[in-house]
Coordinates of C-alpha atoms in Angstrom, one line a residue:
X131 CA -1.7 26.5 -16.3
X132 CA 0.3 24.0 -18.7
X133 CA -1.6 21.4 -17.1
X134 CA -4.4 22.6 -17.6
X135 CA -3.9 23.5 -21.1
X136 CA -2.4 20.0 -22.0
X137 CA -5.4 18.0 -20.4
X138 CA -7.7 20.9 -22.5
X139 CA -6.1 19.6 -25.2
X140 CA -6.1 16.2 -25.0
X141 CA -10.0 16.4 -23.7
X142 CA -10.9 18.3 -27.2
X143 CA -9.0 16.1 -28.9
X144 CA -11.0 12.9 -27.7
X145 CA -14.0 14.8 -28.3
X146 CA -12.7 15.5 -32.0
X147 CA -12.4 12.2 -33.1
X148 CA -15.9 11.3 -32.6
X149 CA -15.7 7.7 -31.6
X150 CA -13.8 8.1 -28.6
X151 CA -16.0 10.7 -27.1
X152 CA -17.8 7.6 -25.0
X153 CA -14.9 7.6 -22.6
X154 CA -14.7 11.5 -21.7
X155 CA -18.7 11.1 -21.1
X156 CA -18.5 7.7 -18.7
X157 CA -15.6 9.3 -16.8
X158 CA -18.3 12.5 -15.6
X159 CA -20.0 10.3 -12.8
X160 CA -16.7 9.0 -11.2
X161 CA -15.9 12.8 -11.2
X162 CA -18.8 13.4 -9.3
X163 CA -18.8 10.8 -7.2
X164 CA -15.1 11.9 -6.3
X165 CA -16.4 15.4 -5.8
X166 CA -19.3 14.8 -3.3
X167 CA -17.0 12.4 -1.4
X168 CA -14.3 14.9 -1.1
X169 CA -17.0 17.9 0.1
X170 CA -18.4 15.2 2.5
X171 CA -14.9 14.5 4.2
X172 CA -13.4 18.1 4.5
X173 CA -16.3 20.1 3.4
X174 CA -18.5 20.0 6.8
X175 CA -19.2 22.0 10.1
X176 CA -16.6 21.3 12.3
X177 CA -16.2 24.5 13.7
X178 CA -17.2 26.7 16.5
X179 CA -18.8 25.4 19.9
X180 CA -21.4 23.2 17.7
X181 CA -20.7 21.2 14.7
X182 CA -23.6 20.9 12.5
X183 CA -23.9 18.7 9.3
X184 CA -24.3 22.0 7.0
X185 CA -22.0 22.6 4.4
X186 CA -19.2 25.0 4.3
X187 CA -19.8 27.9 1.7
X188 CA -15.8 28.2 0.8
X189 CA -13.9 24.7 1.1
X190 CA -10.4 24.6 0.4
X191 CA -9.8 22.0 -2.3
X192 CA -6.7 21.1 -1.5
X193 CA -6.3 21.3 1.9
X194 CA -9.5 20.6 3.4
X195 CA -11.7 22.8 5.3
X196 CA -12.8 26.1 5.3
X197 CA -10.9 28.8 3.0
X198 CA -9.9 32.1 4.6
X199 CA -8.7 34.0 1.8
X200 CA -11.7 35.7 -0.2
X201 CA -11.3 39.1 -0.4
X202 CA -13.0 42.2 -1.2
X203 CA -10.7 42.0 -4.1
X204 CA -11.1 38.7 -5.1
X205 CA -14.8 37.8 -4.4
X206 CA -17.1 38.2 -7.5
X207 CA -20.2 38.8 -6.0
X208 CA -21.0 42.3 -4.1
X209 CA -21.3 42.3 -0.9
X210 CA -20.3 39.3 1.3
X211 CA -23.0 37.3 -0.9
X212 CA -20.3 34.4 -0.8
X213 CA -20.7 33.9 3.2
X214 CA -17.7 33.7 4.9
X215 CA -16.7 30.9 6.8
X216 CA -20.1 30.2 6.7
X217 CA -22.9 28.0 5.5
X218 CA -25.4 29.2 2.9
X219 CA -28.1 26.3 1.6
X220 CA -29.8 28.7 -1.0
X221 CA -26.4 28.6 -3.5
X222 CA -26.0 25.2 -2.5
X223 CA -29.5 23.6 -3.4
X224 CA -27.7 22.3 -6.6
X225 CA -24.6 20.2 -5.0
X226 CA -27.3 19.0 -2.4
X227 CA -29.5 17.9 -5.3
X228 CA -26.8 16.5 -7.0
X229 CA -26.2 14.3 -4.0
X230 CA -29.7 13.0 -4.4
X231 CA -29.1 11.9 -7.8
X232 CA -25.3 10.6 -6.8
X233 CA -27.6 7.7 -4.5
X234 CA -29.8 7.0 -7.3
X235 CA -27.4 6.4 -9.3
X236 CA -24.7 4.7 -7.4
X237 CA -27.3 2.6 -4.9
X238 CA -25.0 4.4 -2.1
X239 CA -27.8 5.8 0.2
X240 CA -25.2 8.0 2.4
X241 CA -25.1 10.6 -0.7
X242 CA -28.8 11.4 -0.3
X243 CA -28.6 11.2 3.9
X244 CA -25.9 13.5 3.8
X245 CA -27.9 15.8 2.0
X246 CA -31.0 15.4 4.2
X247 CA -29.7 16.0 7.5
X248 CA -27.7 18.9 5.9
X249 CA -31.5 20.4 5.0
X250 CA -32.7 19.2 8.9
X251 CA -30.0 21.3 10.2
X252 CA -31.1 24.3 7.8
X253 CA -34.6 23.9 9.0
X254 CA -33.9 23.5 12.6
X255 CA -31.4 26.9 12.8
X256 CA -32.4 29.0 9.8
X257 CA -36.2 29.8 10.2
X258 CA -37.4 32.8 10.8
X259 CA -39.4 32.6 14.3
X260 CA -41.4 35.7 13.5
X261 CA -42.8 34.3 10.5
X262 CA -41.7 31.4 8.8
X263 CA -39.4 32.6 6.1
X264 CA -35.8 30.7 5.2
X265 CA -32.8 32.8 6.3
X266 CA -31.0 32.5 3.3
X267 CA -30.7 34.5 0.3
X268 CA -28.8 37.0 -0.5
X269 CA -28.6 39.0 2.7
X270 CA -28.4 35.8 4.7
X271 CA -26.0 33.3 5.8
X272 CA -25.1 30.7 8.8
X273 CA -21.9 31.6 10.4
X274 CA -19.9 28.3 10.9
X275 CA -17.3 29.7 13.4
X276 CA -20.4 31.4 15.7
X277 CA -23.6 29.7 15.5
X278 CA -25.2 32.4 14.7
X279 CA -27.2 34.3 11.6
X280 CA -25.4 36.3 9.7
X281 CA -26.9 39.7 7.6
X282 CA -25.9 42.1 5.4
X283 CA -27.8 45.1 6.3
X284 CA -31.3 44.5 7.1
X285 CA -32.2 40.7 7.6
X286 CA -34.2 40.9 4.2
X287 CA -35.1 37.3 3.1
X288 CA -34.7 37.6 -1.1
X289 CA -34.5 34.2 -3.1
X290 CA -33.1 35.2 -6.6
X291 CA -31.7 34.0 -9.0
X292 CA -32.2 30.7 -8.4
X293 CA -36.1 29.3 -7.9
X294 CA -35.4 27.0 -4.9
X295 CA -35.5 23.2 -5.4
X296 CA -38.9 23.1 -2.6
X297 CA -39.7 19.2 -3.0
X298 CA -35.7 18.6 -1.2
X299 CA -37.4 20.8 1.6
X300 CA -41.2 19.3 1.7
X301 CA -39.7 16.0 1.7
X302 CA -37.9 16.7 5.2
X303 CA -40.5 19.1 6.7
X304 CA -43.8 19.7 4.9
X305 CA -45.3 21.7 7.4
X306 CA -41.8 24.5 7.7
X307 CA -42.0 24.4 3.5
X308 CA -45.8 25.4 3.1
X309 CA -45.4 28.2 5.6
X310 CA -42.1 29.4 4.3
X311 CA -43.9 29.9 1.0
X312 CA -46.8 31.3 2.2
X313 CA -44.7 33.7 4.0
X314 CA -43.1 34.5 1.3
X315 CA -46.5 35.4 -0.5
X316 CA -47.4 37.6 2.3
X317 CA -44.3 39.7 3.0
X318 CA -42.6 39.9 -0.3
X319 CA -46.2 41.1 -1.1
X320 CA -47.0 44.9 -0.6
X321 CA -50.6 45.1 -2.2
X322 CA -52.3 42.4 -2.9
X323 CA -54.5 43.9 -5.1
X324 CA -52.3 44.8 -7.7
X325 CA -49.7 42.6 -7.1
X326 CA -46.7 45.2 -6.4
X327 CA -43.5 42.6 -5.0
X328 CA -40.5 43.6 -3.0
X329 CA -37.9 41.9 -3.9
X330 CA -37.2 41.9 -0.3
X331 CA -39.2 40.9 2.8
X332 CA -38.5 41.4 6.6
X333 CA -37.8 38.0 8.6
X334 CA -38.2 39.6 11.9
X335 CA -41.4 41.2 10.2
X336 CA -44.9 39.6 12.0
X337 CA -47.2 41.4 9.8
X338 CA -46.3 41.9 6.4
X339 CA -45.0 45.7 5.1
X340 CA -48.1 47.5 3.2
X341 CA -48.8 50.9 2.2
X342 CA -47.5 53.6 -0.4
X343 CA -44.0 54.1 1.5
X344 CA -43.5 50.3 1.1
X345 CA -43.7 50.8 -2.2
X346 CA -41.8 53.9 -2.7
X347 CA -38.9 51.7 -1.2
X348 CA -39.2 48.7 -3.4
X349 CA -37.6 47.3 -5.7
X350 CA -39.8 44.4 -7.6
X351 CA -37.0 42.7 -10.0
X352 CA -39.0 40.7 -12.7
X353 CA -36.8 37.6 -11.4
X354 CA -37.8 37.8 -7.9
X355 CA -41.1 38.4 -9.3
X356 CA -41.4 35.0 -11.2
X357 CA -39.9 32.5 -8.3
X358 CA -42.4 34.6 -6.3
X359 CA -45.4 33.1 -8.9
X360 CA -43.7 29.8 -9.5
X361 CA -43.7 28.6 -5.6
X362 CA -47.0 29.8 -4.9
X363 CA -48.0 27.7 -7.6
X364 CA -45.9 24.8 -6.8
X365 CA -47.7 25.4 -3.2
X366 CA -51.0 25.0 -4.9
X367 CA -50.2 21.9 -6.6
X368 CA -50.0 20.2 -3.1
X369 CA -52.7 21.7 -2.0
X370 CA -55.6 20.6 -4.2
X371 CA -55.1 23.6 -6.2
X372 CA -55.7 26.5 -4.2
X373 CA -57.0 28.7 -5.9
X374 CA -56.2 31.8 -3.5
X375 CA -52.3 31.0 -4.2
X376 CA -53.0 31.0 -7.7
X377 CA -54.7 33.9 -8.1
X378 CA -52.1 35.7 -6.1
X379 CA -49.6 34.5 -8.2
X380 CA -51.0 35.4 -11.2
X381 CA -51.8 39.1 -10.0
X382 CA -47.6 39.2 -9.0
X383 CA -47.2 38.1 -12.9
X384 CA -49.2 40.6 -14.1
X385 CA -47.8 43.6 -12.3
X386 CA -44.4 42.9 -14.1
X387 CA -46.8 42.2 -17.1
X388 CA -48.3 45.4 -17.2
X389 CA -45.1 47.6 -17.3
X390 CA -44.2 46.1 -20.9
X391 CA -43.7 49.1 -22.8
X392 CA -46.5 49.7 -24.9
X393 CA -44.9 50.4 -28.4
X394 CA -42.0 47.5 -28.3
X395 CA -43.6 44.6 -25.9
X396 CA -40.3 44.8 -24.1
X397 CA -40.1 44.2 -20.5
X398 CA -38.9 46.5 -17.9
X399 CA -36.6 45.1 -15.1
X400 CA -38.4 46.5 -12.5
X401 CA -40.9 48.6 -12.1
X402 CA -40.2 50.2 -8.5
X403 CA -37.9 53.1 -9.3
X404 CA -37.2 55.2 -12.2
X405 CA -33.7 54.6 -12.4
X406 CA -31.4 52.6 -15.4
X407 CA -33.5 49.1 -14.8
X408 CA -36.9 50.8 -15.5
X409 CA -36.2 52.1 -18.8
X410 CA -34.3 48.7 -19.7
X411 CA -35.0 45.2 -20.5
X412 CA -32.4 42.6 -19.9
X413 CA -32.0 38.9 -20.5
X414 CA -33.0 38.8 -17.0
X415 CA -36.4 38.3 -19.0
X416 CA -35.8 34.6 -19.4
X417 CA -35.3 33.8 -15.5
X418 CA -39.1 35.5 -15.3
X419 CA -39.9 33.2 -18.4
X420 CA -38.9 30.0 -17.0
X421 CA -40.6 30.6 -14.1
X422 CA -44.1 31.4 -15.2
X423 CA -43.6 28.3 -17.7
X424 CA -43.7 26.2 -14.6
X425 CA -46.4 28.2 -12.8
X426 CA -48.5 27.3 -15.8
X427 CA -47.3 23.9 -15.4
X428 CA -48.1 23.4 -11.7
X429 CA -51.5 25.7 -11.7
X430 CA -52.8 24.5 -15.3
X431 CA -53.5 28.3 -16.1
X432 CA -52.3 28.9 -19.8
X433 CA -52.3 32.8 -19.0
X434 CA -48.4 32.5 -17.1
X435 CA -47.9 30.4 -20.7
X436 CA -49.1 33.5 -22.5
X437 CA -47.2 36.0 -20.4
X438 CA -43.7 34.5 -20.9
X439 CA -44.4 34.1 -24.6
X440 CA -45.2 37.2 -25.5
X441 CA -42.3 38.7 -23.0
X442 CA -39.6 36.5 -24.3
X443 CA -41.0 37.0 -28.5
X444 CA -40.4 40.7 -27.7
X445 CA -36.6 40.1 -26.9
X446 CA -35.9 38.1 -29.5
X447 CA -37.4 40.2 -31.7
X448 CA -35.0 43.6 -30.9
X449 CA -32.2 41.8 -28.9
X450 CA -29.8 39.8 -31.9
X451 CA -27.1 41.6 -33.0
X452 CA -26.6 39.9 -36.4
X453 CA -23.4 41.6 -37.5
X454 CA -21.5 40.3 -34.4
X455 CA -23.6 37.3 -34.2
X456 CA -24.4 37.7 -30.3
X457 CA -27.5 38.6 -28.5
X458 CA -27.5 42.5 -26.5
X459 CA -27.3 42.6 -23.3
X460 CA -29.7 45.3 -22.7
X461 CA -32.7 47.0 -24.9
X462 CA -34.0 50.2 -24.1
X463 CA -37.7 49.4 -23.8
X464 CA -39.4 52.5 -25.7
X465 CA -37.8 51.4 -29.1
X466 CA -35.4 48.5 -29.0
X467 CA -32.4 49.9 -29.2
X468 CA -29.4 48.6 -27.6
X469 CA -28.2 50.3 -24.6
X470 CA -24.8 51.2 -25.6
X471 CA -24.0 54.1 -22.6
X472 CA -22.6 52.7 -19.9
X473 CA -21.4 54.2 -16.2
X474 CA -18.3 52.8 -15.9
X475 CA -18.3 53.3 -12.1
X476 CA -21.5 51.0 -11.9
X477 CA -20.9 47.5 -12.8
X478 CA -23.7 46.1 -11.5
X479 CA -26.0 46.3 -15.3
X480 CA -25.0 44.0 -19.0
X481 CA -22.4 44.6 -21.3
X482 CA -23.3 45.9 -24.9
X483 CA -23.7 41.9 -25.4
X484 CA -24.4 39.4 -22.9
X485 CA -22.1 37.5 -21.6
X486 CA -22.5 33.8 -20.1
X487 CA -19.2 34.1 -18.6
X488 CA -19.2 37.0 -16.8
X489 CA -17.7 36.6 -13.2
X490 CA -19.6 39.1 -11.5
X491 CA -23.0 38.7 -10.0
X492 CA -25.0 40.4 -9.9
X493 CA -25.1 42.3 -13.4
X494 CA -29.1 40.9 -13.9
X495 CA -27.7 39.2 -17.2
X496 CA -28.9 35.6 -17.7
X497 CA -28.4 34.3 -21.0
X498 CA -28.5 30.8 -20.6
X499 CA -32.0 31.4 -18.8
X500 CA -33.1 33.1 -21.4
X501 CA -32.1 29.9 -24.1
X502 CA -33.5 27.4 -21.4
X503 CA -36.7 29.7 -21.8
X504 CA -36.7 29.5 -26.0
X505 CA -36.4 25.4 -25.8
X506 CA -39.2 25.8 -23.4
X507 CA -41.5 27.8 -25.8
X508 CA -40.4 25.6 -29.0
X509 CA -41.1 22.9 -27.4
X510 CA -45.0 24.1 -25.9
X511 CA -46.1 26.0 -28.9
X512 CA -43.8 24.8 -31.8
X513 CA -43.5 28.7 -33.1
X514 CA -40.3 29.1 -35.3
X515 CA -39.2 32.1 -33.5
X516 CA -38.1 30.2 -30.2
X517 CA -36.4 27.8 -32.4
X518 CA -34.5 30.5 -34.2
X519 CA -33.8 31.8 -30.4
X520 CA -32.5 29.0 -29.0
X521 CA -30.0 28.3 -32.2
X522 CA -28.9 31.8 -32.1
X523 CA -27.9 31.1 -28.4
X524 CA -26.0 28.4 -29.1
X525 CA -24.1 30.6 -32.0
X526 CA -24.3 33.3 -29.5
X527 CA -22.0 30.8 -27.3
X528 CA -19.8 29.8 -30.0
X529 CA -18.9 33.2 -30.8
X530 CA -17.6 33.6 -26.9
X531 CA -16.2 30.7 -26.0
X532 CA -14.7 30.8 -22.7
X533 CA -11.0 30.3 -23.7
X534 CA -11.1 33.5 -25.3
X535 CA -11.5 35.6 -22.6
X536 CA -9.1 37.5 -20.6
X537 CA -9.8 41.4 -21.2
X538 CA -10.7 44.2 -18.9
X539 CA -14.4 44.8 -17.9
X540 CA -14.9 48.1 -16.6
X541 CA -11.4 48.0 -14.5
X542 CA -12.0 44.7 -13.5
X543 CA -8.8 41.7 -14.9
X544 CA -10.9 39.3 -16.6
X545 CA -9.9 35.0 -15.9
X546 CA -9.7 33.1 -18.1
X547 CA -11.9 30.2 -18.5
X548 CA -15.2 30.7 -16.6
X549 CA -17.0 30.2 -13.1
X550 CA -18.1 26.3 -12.6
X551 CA -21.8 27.2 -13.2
X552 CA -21.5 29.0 -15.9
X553 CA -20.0 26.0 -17.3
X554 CA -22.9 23.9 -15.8
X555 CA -25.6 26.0 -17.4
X556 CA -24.0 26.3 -20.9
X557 CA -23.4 22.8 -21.4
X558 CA -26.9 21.5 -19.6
X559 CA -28.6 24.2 -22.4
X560 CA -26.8 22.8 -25.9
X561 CA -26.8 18.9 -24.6
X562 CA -30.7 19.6 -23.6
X563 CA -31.1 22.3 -27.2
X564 CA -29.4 19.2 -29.4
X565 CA -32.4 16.9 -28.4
X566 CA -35.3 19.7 -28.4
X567 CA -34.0 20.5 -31.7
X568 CA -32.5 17.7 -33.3
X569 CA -29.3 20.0 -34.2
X570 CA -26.3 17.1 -33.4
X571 CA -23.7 20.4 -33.1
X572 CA -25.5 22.0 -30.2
X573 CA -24.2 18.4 -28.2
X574 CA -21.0 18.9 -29.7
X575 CA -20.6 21.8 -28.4
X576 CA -21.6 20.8 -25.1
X577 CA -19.1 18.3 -25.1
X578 CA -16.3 20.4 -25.8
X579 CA -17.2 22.7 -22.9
X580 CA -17.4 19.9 -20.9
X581 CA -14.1 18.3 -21.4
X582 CA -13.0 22.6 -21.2
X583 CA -14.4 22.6 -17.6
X584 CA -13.3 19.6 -16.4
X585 CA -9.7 20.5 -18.2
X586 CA -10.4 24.1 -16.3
X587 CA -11.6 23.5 -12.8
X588 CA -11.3 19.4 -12.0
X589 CA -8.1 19.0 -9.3
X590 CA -7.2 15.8 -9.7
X591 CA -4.8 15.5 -6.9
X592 CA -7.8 16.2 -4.9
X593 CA -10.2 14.4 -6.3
X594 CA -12.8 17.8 -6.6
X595 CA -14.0 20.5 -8.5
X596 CA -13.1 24.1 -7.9
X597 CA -15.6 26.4 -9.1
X598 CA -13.5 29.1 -10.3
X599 CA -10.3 29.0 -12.0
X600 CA -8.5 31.8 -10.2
X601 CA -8.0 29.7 -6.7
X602 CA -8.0 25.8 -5.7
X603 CA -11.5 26.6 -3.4
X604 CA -15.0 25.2 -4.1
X605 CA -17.2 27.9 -3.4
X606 CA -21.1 27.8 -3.1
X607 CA -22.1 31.0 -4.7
X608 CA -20.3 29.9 -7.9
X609 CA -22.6 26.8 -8.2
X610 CA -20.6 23.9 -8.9
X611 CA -23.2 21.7 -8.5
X612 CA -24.7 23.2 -11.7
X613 CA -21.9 22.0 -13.2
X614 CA -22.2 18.4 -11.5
X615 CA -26.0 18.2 -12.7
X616 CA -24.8 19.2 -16.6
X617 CA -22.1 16.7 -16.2
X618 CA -24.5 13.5 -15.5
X619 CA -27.4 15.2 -17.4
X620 CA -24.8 15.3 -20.2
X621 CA -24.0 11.3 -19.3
X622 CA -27.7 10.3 -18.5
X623 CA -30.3 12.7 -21.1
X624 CA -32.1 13.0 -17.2
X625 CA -33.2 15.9 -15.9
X626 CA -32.9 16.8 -12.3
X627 CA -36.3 18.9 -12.1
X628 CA -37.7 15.9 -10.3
X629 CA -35.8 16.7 -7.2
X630 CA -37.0 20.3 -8.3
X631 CA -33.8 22.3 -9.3
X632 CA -34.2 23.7 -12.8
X633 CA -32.1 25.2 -15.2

């Protein structure tokens, strides 16, 4: 910890004095590079009766290999989310795209074929046979040790939070991608009429679940919702705009769409069951945004534009708390009120304000989503109220810097410092915010959290990142290759949508 706090300091301190701030910035891809070469020499499938070129989902940082000491105590996801001693591509799509852009910029071509024949190996072991889907997600997982699929309860295929990065997977197999999408389209769907989503769909399933006791079971989270619309629509783009995809698409956008409450404009989370989700609205709002901003990017259909908009301008209108200078976490959607009663035995909702930090996943809180989505807007339609947005989420951030924290949530011991891609997503939002806006602080920020992360989570006598402060292990489902695309977006002002992840 004194380490840590004397590099911290010295970090902030080079940042401070303005002229020196070059060097922290040119020492990010070295970092990186260090990183990926680390992952790629004690970070592989060497276990069980066949090794495989897939990543491990819990490496060891200082030791090498995979790390056997996650707990039920000391995991912060529910579930077994974090597969153990296993192999899950869905949280690692950022690390693998970072690898990508490692090989573009180094010239070093065994960064990006490392990555491919990591994604081959996916493809060739974790299809669904039945119908085409990935087996990944949250339910999902390759175990290492067995060769074998692992599930947590039913062998749902669910793809949330993250949208996955699809031209890494058409770029290896075309044919596997379009019908994995399509699938999805077809079993996440349970009337296509409407629209109505699960945010679940059966990989053993040959024809998809329909019918009113399909619904009854579902639950259609707005964020499943949107990467639902936003790869059907990447889909269509490759395929001379089908307008079937499209139009299914935008029916799944308007089902969400419709539930807005009529008085407010706010958003319900989900519009399945009547429990806390359907009477709330969440920052889960911007993941939903982001996504339909794209779907009207790839389709050329201004009416997933004019969704998000008015979705997101209904948030911001209700959701900053101007006395403690922070956004809510939650807004009851019949008046825009702040949800304030809490179950303390269910952790799984937002704080009174919402937290970019917060360890646990998931509590469908998003905030740095939900700024992504108001430099998105600003930048489209120029309307003051997303540029207000954004700079109140970058004074939301300064008010709760992660240094500060190290408090009780709900029974839970807070760490302090924060999670590798909470890091990632903060800075790539205020470096990205200081150029949409013009507002030279936003990147001064973003600085400062950098040289805090790197202060926080980069081992040196390893060469790698952790992704959590609490243990020396680099773990998947904490994304630190968020952090690794921040870092050389950070060094570069390039985006890494090309290879299709997005913040």
């Amino acid at each position: 910890m004194l380490r840590r706090t004397l590099l911290s300091v010295l970090c902030l301190a080079w940042i401070a004095a303005g002229g020196t701030a070059r060097a922290v910035e040119d020492a990010y891809l070295p970092m990186v590079r260090s990183h990926v070469d680390r992952l790629l020499e004690v970070g592989l499938d060497v276990y069980g009766p066949e090794r495989t070129a897939m990543w491990l989902a819990s490496i060891d940082v200082r030791r090498g290999g995979q790390y056997e000491g996650i707990t039920a105590e000391s995991r912060r996801v529910y579930r077994t989310i974090h597969a153990p001693r296993g192999s899950t591509l869905y949280w690692d799509q950022p690390s693998v795209v970072a690898a990508y852009w490692l090989s573009e910029l180094t010239g070093e071509a065994r960064y990006a074929e490392a990555a491919d024949r990591y994604v081959k190996e996916f493809l060739a072991r974790c299809v669904s046979e039945q119908n085409g889907l990935f087996l990944w997600g949250n339910h999902l997982w390759y175990n290492v040790f067995s060769d074998t699929i692992e599930t947590i309860g039913t062998p749902w295929h669910e793809a949330r939070p993250i949208p996955p990065a699809w031209p890494i997977f058409w770029k290896i197999d075309a044919t596997a991608t379009e019908r994995a999408i399509r699938a999805m389209g077809r079993h996440h769907v349970l009337d296509p009429e409407t629209g109505h989503f699960d945010r679940h769909a059966d990989t053993r399933a040959t024809t998809p679940r329909r019918g009113e006791g399909a619904k009854a079971g579902a639950y259609p989270f707005i964020e499943a919702g949107g990467v639902l619309a936003e790869s059907l629509c990447w889909l269509a783009a490759r395929r001379d705009g089908d307008e079937e995809l499209v139009e299914l698409a935008l029916r799944i956008a308007r089902f969400s769409f419709a539930g807005r409450h009529e008085a407010t404009g706010l958003m319900r989370n989900q519009l399945g069951r009547p429990r806390w989700d359907y009477h709330q609205c969440t920052t889960e709002v911007g993941v939903w945004a982001v996504s339909l901003l794209r779907a009207a990017e790839y389709s050329g259909r201004g009416e997933f534009r004019t969704m998000a908009r008015d979705a997101m301008a209904a948030y911001l209108k209700y959701g900053f708390d101007e006395e403690a200078g922070r956004f809510f976490g939650a807004l009851n959607v019949a008046d825009g009120s702040p949800v304030r009663d809490y179950d303390a035995t269910y952790p799984y909702r937002p704080d009174l304000h919402a937290d970019p930090w917060e360890p646990l996943f998931p509590t469908h809180d998003y905030p740095m989503a939900m700024a992504e989505a108001c430099l998105d807007l600003y930048r489209t339609t120029g309307e003051a109220i997303f540029r207000r947005g954004a700079l109140r989420w970058a004074t939301h951030l300064r008010n709760c810097l992660p240094p500060d924290y190290a408090e009780t949530r709900r029974g839970q011991k807070r760490i302090a410092g924060a999670y590798a891609g909470h890091y990632g997503r903060a800075i790539h939002f205020l470096a990205r915010g200081a150029e949409v806006l013009d507002e030279p602080p936003m990147r001064q920020l973003a600085e400062r959290l950098a040289a805090e992360a790197v202060a926080s989570l980069y081992v040196e006598r390893a060469g790698m990142f952790r992704s959590n402060p609490a243990r020396d292990t680099c773990d998947a489902v904490d994304e630190p290759g968020t952090l690794l695309l921040a870092l050389l977006y950070l060094q570069t002002k390039r985006s890494p949508a090309e290879w299709g992840f997005h913040f």
